[in-house]
mmCIF file of C-alpha atoms in Angstrom:
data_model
loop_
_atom_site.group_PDB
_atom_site.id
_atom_site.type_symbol
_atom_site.label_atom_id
_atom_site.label_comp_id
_atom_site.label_asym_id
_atom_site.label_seq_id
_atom_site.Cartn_x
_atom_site.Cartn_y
_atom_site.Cartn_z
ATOM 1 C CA UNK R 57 128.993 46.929 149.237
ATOM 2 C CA UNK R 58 126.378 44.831 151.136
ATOM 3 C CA UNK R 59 125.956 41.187 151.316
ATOM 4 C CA UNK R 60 122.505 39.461 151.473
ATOM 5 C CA UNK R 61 122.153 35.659 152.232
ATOM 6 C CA UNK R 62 119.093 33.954 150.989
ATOM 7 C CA UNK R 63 118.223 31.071 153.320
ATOM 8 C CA UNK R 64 116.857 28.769 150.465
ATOM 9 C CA UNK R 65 116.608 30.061 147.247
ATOM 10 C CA UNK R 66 116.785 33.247 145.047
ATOM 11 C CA UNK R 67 114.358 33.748 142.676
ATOM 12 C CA UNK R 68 114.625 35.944 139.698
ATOM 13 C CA UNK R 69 111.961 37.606 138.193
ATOM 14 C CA UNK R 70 112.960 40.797 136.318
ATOM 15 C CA UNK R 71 111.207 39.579 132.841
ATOM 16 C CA UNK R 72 112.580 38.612 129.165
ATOM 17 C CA UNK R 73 114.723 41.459 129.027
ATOM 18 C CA UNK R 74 115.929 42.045 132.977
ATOM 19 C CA UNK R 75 116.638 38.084 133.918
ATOM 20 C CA UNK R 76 118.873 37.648 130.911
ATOM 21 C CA UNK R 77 120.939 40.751 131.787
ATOM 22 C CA UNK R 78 120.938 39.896 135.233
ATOM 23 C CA UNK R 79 122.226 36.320 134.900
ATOM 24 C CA UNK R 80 125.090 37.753 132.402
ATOM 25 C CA UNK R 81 126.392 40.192 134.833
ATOM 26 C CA UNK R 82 126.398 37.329 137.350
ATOM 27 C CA UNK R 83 127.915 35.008 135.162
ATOM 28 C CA UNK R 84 125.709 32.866 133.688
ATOM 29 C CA UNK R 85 125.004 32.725 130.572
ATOM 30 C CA UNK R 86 127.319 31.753 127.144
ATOM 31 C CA UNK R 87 131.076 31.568 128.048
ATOM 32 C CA UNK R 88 132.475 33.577 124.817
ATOM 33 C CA UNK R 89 130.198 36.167 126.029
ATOM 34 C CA UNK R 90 130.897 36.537 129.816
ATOM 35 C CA UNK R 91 134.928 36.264 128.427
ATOM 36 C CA UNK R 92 134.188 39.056 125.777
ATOM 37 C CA UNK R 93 133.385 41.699 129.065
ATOM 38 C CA UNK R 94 135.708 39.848 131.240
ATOM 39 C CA UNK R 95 132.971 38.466 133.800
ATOM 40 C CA UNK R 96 134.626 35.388 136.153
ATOM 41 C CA UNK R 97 132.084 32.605 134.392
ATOM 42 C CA UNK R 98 129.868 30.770 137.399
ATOM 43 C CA UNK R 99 128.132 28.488 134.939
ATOM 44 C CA UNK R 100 128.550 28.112 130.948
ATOM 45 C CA UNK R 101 124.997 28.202 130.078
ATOM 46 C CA UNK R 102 124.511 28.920 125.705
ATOM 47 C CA UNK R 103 120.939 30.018 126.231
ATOM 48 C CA UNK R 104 120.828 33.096 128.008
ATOM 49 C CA UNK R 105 120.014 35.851 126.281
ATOM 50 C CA UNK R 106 118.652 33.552 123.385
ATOM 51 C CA UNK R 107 115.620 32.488 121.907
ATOM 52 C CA UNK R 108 113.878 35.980 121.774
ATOM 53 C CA UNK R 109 110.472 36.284 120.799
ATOM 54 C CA UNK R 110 107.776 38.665 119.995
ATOM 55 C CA UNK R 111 104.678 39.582 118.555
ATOM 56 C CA UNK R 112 105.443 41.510 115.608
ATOM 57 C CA UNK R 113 102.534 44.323 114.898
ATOM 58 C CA UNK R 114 101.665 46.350 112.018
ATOM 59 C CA UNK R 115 100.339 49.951 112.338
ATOM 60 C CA UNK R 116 98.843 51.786 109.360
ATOM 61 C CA UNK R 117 95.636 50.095 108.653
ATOM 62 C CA UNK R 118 92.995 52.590 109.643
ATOM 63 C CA UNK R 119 89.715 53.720 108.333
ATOM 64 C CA UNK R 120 87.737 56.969 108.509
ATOM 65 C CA UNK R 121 84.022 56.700 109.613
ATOM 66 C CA UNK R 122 80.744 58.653 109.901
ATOM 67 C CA UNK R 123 80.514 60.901 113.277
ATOM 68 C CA UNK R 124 80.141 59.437 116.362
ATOM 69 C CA UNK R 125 80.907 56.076 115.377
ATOM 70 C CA UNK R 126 84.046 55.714 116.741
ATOM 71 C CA UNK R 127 86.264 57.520 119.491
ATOM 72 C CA UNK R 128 87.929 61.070 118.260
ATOM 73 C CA UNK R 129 90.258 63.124 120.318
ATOM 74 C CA UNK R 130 87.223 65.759 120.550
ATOM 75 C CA UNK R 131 85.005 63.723 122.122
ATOM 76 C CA UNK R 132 87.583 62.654 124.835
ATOM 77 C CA UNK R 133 88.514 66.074 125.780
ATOM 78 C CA UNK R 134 84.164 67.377 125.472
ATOM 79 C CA UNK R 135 83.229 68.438 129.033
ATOM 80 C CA UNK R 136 80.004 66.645 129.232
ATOM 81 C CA UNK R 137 82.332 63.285 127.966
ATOM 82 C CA UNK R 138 84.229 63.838 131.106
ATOM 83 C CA UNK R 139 81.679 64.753 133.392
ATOM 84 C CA UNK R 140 79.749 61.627 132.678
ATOM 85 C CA UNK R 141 82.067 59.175 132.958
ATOM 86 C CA UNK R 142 83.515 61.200 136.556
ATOM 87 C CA UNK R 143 80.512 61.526 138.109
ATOM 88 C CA UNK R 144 78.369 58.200 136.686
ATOM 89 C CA UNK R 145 80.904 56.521 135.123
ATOM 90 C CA UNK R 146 79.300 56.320 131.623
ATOM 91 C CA UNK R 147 79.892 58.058 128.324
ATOM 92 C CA UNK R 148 82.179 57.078 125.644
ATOM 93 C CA UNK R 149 85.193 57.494 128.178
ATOM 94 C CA UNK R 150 83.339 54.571 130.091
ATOM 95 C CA UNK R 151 84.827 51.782 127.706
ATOM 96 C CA UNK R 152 88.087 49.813 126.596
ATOM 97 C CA UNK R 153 91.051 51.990 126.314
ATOM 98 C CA UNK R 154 90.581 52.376 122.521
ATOM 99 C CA UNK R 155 90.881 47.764 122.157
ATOM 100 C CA UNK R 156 87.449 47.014 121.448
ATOM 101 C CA UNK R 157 87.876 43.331 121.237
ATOM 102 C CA UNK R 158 90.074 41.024 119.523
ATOM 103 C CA UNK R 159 90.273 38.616 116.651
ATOM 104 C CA UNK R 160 92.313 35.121 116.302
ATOM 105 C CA UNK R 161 92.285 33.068 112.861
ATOM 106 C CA UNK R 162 94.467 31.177 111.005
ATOM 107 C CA UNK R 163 96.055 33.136 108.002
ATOM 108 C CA UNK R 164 94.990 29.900 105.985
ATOM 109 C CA UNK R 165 92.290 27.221 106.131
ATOM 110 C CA UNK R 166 93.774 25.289 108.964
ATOM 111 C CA UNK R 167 93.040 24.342 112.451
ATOM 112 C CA UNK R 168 90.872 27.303 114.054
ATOM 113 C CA UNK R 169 92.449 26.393 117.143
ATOM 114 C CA UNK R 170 96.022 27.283 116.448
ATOM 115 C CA UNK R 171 95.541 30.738 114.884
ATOM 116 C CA UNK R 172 98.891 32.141 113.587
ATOM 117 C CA UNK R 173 97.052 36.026 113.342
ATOM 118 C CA UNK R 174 95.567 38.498 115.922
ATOM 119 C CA UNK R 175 93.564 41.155 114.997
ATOM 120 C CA UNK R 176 93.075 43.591 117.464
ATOM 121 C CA UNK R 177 90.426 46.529 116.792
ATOM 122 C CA UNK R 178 91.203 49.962 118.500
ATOM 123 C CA UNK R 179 88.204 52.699 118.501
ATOM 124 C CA UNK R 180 90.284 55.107 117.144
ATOM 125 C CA UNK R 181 92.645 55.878 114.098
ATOM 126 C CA UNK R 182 96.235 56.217 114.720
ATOM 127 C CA UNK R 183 95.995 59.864 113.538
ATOM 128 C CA UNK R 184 93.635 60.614 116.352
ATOM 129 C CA UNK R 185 95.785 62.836 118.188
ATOM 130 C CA UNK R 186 97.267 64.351 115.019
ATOM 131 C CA UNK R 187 100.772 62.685 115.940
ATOM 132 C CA UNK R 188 101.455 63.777 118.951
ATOM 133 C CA UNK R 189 101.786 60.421 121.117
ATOM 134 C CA UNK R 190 100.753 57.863 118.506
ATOM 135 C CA UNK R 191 103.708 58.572 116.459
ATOM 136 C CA UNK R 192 106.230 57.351 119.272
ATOM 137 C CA UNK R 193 103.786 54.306 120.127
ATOM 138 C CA UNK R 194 103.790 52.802 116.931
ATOM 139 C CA UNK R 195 107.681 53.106 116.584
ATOM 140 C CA UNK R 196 106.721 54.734 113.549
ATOM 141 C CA UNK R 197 109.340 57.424 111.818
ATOM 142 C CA UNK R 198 107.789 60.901 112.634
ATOM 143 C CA UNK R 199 108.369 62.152 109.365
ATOM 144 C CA UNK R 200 106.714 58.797 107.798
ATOM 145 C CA UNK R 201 103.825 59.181 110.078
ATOM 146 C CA UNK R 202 103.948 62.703 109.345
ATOM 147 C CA UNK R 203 103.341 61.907 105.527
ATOM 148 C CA UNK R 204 101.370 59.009 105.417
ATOM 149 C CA UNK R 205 98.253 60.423 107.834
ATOM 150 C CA UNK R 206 98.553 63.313 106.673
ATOM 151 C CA UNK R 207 95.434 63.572 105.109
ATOM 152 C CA UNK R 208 93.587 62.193 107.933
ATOM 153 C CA UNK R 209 95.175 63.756 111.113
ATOM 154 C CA UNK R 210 92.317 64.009 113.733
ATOM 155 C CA UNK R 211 89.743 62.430 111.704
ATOM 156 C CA UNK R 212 87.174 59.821 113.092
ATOM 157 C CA UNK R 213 87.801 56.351 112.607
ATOM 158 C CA UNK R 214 88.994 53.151 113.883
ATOM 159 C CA UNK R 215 92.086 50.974 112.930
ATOM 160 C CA UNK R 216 93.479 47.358 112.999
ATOM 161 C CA UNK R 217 96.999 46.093 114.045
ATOM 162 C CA UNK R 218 97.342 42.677 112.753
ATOM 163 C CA UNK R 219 99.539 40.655 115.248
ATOM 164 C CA UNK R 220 102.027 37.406 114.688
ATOM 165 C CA UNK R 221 101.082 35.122 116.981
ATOM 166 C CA UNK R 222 103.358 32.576 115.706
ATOM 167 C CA UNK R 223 106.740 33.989 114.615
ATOM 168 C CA UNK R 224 109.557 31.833 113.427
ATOM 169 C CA UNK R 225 111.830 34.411 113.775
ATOM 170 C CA UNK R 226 114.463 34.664 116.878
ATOM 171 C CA UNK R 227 116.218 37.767 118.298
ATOM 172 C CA UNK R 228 118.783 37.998 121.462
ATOM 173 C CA UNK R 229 119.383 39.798 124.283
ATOM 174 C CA UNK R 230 122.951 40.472 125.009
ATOM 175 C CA UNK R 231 125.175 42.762 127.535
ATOM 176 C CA UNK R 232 126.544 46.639 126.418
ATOM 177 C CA UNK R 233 128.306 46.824 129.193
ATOM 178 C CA UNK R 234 129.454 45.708 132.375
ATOM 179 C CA UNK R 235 127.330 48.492 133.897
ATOM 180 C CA UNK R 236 123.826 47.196 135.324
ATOM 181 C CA UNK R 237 122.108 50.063 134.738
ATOM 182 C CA UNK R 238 123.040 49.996 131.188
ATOM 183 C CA UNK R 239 120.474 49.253 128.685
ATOM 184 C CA UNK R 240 121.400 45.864 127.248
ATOM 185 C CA UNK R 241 121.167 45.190 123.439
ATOM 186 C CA UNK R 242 117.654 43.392 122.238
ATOM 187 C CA UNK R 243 118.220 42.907 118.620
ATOM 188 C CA UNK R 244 114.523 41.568 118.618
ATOM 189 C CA UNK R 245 115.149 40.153 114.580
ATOM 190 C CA UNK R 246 111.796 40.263 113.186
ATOM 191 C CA UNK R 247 111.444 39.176 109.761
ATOM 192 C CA UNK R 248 114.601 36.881 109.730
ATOM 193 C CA UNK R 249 112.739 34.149 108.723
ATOM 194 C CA UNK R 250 110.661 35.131 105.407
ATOM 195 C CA UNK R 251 107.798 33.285 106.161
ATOM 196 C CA UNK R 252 106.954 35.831 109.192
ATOM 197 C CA UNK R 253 106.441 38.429 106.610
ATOM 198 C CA UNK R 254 104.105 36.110 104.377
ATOM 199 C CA UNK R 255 102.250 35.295 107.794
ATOM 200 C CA UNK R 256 101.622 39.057 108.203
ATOM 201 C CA UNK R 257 100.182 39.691 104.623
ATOM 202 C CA UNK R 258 97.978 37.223 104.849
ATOM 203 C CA UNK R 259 97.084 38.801 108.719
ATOM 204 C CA UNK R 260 96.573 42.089 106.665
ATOM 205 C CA UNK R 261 93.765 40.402 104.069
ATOM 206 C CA UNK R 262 92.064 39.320 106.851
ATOM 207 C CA UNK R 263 91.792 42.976 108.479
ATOM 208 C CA UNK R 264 90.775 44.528 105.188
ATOM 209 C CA UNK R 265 88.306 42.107 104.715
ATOM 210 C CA UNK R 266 86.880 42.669 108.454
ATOM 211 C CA UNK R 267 86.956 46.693 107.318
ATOM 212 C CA UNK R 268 85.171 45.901 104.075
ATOM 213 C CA UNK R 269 81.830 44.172 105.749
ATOM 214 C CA UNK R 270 78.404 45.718 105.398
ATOM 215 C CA UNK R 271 78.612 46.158 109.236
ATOM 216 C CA UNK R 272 81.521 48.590 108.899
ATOM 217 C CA UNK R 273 80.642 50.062 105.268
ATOM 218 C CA UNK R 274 77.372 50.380 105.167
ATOM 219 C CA UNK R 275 76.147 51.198 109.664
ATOM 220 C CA UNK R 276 79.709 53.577 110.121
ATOM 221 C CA UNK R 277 80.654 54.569 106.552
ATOM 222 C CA UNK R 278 83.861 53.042 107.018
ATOM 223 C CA UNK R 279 86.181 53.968 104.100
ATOM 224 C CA UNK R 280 89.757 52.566 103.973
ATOM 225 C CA UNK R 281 92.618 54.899 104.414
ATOM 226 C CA UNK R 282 93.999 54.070 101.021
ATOM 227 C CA UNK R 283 97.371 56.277 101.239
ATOM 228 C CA UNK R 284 100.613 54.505 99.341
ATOM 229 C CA UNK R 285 103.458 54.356 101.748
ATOM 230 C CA UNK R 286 105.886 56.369 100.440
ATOM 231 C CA UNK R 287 109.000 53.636 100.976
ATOM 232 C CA UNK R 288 106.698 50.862 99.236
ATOM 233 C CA UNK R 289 105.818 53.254 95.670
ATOM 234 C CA UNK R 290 107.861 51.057 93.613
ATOM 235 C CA UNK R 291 105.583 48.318 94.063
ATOM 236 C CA UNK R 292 102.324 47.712 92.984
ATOM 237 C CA UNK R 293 99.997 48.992 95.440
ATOM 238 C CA UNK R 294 97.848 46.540 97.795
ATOM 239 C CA UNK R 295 99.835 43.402 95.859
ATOM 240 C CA UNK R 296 101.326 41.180 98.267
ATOM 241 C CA UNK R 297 104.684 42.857 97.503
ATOM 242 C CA UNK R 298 103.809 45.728 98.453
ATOM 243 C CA UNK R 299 101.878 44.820 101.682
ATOM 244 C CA UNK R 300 105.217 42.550 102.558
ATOM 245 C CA UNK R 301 106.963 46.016 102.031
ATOM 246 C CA UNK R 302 104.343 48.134 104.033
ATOM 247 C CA UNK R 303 104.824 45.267 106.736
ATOM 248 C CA UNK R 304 108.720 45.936 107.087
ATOM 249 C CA UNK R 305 108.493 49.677 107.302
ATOM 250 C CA UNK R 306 105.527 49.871 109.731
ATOM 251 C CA UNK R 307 105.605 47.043 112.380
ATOM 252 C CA UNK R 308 106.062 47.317 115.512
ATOM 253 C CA UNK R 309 106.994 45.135 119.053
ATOM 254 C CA UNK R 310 103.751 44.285 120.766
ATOM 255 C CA UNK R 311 105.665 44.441 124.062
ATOM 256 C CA UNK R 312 105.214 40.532 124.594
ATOM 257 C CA UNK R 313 109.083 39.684 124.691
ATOM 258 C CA UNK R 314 109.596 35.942 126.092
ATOM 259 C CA UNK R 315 111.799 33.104 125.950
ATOM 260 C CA UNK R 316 115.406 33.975 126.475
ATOM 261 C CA UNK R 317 115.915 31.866 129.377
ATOM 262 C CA UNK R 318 113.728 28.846 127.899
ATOM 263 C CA UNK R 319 112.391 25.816 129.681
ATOM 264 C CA UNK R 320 114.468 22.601 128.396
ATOM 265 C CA UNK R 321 115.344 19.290 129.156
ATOM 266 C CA UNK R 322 118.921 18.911 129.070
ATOM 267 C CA UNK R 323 119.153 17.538 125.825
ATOM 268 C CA UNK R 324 118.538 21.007 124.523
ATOM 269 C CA UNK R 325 121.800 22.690 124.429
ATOM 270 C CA UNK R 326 120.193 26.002 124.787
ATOM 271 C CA UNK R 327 117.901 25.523 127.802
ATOM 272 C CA UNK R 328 118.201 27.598 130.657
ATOM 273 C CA UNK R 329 116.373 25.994 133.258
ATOM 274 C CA UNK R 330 114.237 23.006 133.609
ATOM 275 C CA UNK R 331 110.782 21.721 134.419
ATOM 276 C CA UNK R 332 111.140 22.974 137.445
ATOM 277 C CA UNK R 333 112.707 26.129 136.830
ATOM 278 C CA UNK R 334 115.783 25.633 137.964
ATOM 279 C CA UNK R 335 118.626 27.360 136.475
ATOM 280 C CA UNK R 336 121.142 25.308 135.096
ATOM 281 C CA UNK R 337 124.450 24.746 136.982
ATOM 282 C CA UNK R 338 123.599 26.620 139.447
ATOM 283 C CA UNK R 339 122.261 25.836 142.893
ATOM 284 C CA UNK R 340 119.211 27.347 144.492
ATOM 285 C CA UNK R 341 118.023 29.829 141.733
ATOM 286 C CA UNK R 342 114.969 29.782 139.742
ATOM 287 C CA UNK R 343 113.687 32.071 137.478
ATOM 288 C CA UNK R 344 110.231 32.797 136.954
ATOM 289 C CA UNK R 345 108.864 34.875 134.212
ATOM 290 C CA UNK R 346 107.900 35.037 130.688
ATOM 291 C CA UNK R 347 111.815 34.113 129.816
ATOM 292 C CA UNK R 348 111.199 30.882 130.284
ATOM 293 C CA UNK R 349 108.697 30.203 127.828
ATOM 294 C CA UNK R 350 110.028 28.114 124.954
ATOM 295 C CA UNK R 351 107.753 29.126 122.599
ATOM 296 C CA UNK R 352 105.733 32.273 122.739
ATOM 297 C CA UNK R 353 101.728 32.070 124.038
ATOM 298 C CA UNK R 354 99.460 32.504 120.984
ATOM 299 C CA UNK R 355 98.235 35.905 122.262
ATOM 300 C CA UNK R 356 98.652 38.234 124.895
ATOM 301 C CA UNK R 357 101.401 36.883 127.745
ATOM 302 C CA UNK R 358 99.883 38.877 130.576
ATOM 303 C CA UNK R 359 97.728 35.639 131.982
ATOM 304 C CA UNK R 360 100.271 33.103 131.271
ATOM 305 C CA UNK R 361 102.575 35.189 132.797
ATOM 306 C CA UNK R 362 101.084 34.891 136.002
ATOM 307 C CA UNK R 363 100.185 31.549 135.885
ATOM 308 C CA UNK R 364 104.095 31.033 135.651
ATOM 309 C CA UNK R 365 104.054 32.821 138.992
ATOM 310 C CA UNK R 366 101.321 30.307 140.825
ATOM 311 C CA UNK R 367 103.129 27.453 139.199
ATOM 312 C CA UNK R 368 106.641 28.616 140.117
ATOM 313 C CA UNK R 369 105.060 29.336 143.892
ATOM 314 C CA UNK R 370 103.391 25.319 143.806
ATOM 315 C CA UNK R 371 107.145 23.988 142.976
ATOM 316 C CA UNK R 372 109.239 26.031 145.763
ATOM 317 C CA UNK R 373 106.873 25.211 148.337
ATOM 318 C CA UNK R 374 106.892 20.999 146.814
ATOM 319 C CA UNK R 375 110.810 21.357 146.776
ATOM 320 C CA UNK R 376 111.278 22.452 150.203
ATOM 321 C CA UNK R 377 108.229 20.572 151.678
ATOM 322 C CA UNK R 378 106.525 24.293 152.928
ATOM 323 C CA UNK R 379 102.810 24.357 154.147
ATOM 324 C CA UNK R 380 101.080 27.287 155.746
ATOM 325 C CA UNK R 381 101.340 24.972 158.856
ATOM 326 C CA UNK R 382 105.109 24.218 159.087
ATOM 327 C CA UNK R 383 108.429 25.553 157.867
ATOM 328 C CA UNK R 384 111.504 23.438 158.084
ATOM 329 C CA UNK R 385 114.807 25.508 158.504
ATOM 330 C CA UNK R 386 116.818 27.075 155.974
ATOM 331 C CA UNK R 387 119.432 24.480 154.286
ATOM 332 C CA UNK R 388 121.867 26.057 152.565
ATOM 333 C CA UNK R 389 122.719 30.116 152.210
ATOM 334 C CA UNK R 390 122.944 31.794 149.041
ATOM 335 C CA UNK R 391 125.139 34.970 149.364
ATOM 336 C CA UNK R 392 124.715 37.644 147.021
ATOM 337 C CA UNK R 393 126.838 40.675 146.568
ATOM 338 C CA UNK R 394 125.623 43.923 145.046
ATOM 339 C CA UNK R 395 126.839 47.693 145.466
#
């Protein structure tokens, strides 16, 4: 065992999955909980662990094109391809990482400002490398991958992933064990509030209609991939029961998890820390990450992320009256024990 003391503060930063878990095996977090592992409770604070939120994702929307209009695994692995972008940094190699660009619209007329639907476009089709990685990174059944591109494995083309940017739906994060380097359980709950899935439909529409423009018809040849999904055969293909049935078998996490130990004033019974980002009853800890978003960003959480960080760094040095010209002594000590 070693002991650490913190002279002012600790701050925790191990994201929306690692800060929950971390506060939990320390204690914090909802009492029933720490009593159902038998963890000595340091504060009883509901929200841990709650509030989880994503960006839902749905693979499967891809379209074959004419040569050389979009990437293929061929022209990655072509010599002169590699040499090019090596030696001059050009060559088809030379741009995004397959995410051209990105789209954000509302799924109905509405404020164009507060888009509930992001469309990303990726330079390749999900059956580029005939399975071999894309199956695993769209969380996609093997054998359902296996089926549904099979007509199109290694072919040309490009694809959309209609995001939620919005969701209504909440998952948790809770302890397996009193081990820490035990995965803990994210039961992310997508779809537990319906109109998620009716969000996503509409988020669909949107990307065939993108696929079905002159620009992408007529200059690429870009032809839908119009494959039934097995699971959905009962329903009427393309109908919105069937696309709400194509969206539960083929979505996917977008890897933005946030919000499990949310920002809230202490009216909010499941806040975790507040405007500061102070952890509830608990003295000097913060936590500063994506957890503490209340509501997810509409979009990617990388930036806000870090602009958490340069708030979070503009508080401690308020709260303990730091400049780079003067540092007052430590106050209090914080011991922390950890094998």
């Amino acid at each position: 065992m070693r002991t650490v003391l913190a002279g002012r503060e600790v701050v925790l930063s191990a994201g929306a999955i690692g800060s929950p878990q971390l506060l939990l095996l320390s204690g914090v977090g909802p009492a029933v909980h720490l009593n159902t592992h038998g963890i000595p409770m340091v504060a009883d604070v509901a929200g841990v662990g709650r509030n989880l939120q994503d960006h839902p994702s749905v693979s499967g929307l891809s379209w074959t094109t004419n040569k050389g209009s979009a990437v293929s695994l061929f022209s990655m692995l072509n010599p002169k391809n590699i040499y090019a972008y090596l030696r001059h940094g050009l060559g088809p190699l030379s741009g995004p990482v397959f995410n051209e660009g990105n789209a954000w619209m509302p799924s109905v007329e509405g404020d164009p400002y507060w888009p509930d639907i992001q469309v990303p476009m990726l330079s390749g089709m999900l059956a580029l490398d005939f399975g071999i990685f894309s199956s695993q990174f769209t969380g996609v059944d093997p054998e359902v991958y296996k089926e549904y591109f099979s007509d199109v494995l290694g072919r040309e083309g490009f694809s959309m992933t209609p995001f939620l940017t919005r969701p209504l739906s909440r998952g948790t994060v809770t302890l397996a064990s009193l081990d820490p380097h035990a995965h803990p359980l994210i039961d992310v709950n997508f779809f537990s509030h319906p109109a998620d899935v009716t969000t996503l439909v509409r988020g669909i529409k949107q990307a065939l209609r993108i696929g079905d423009t002159p620009a992408m018809m007529v200059e690429h040849g870009a032809r839908f991939h119009k494959k039934v999904l097995r699971s959905c055969q009962d329903q009427e293909p393309y109908t919105d029961r069937y696309w709400g049935c194509f969206v539960r078998h083929m979505s996917n996490t977008a890897y933005h998890p946030v919000g499990t130990c949310k920002m809230a004033p202490n009216t909010d019974p499941l806040g975790v820390v507040d405007h500061r980002l102070r952890v509830r009853g608990v003295r000097g800890l913060r936590v500063v990450d994506a957890s503490i978003m209340p509501l997810i960003v509409t979009g990617n959480t990388n930036a806000a992320t870090i602009m958490i960080g340069e708030k979070a760094a503009d508080l401690i040095k308020e709260d303990w009256c730091i400049s780079t010209h003067h540092n007052h002594p430590s106050q209090f000590y914080l011991p922390l024990t950890f094998p």
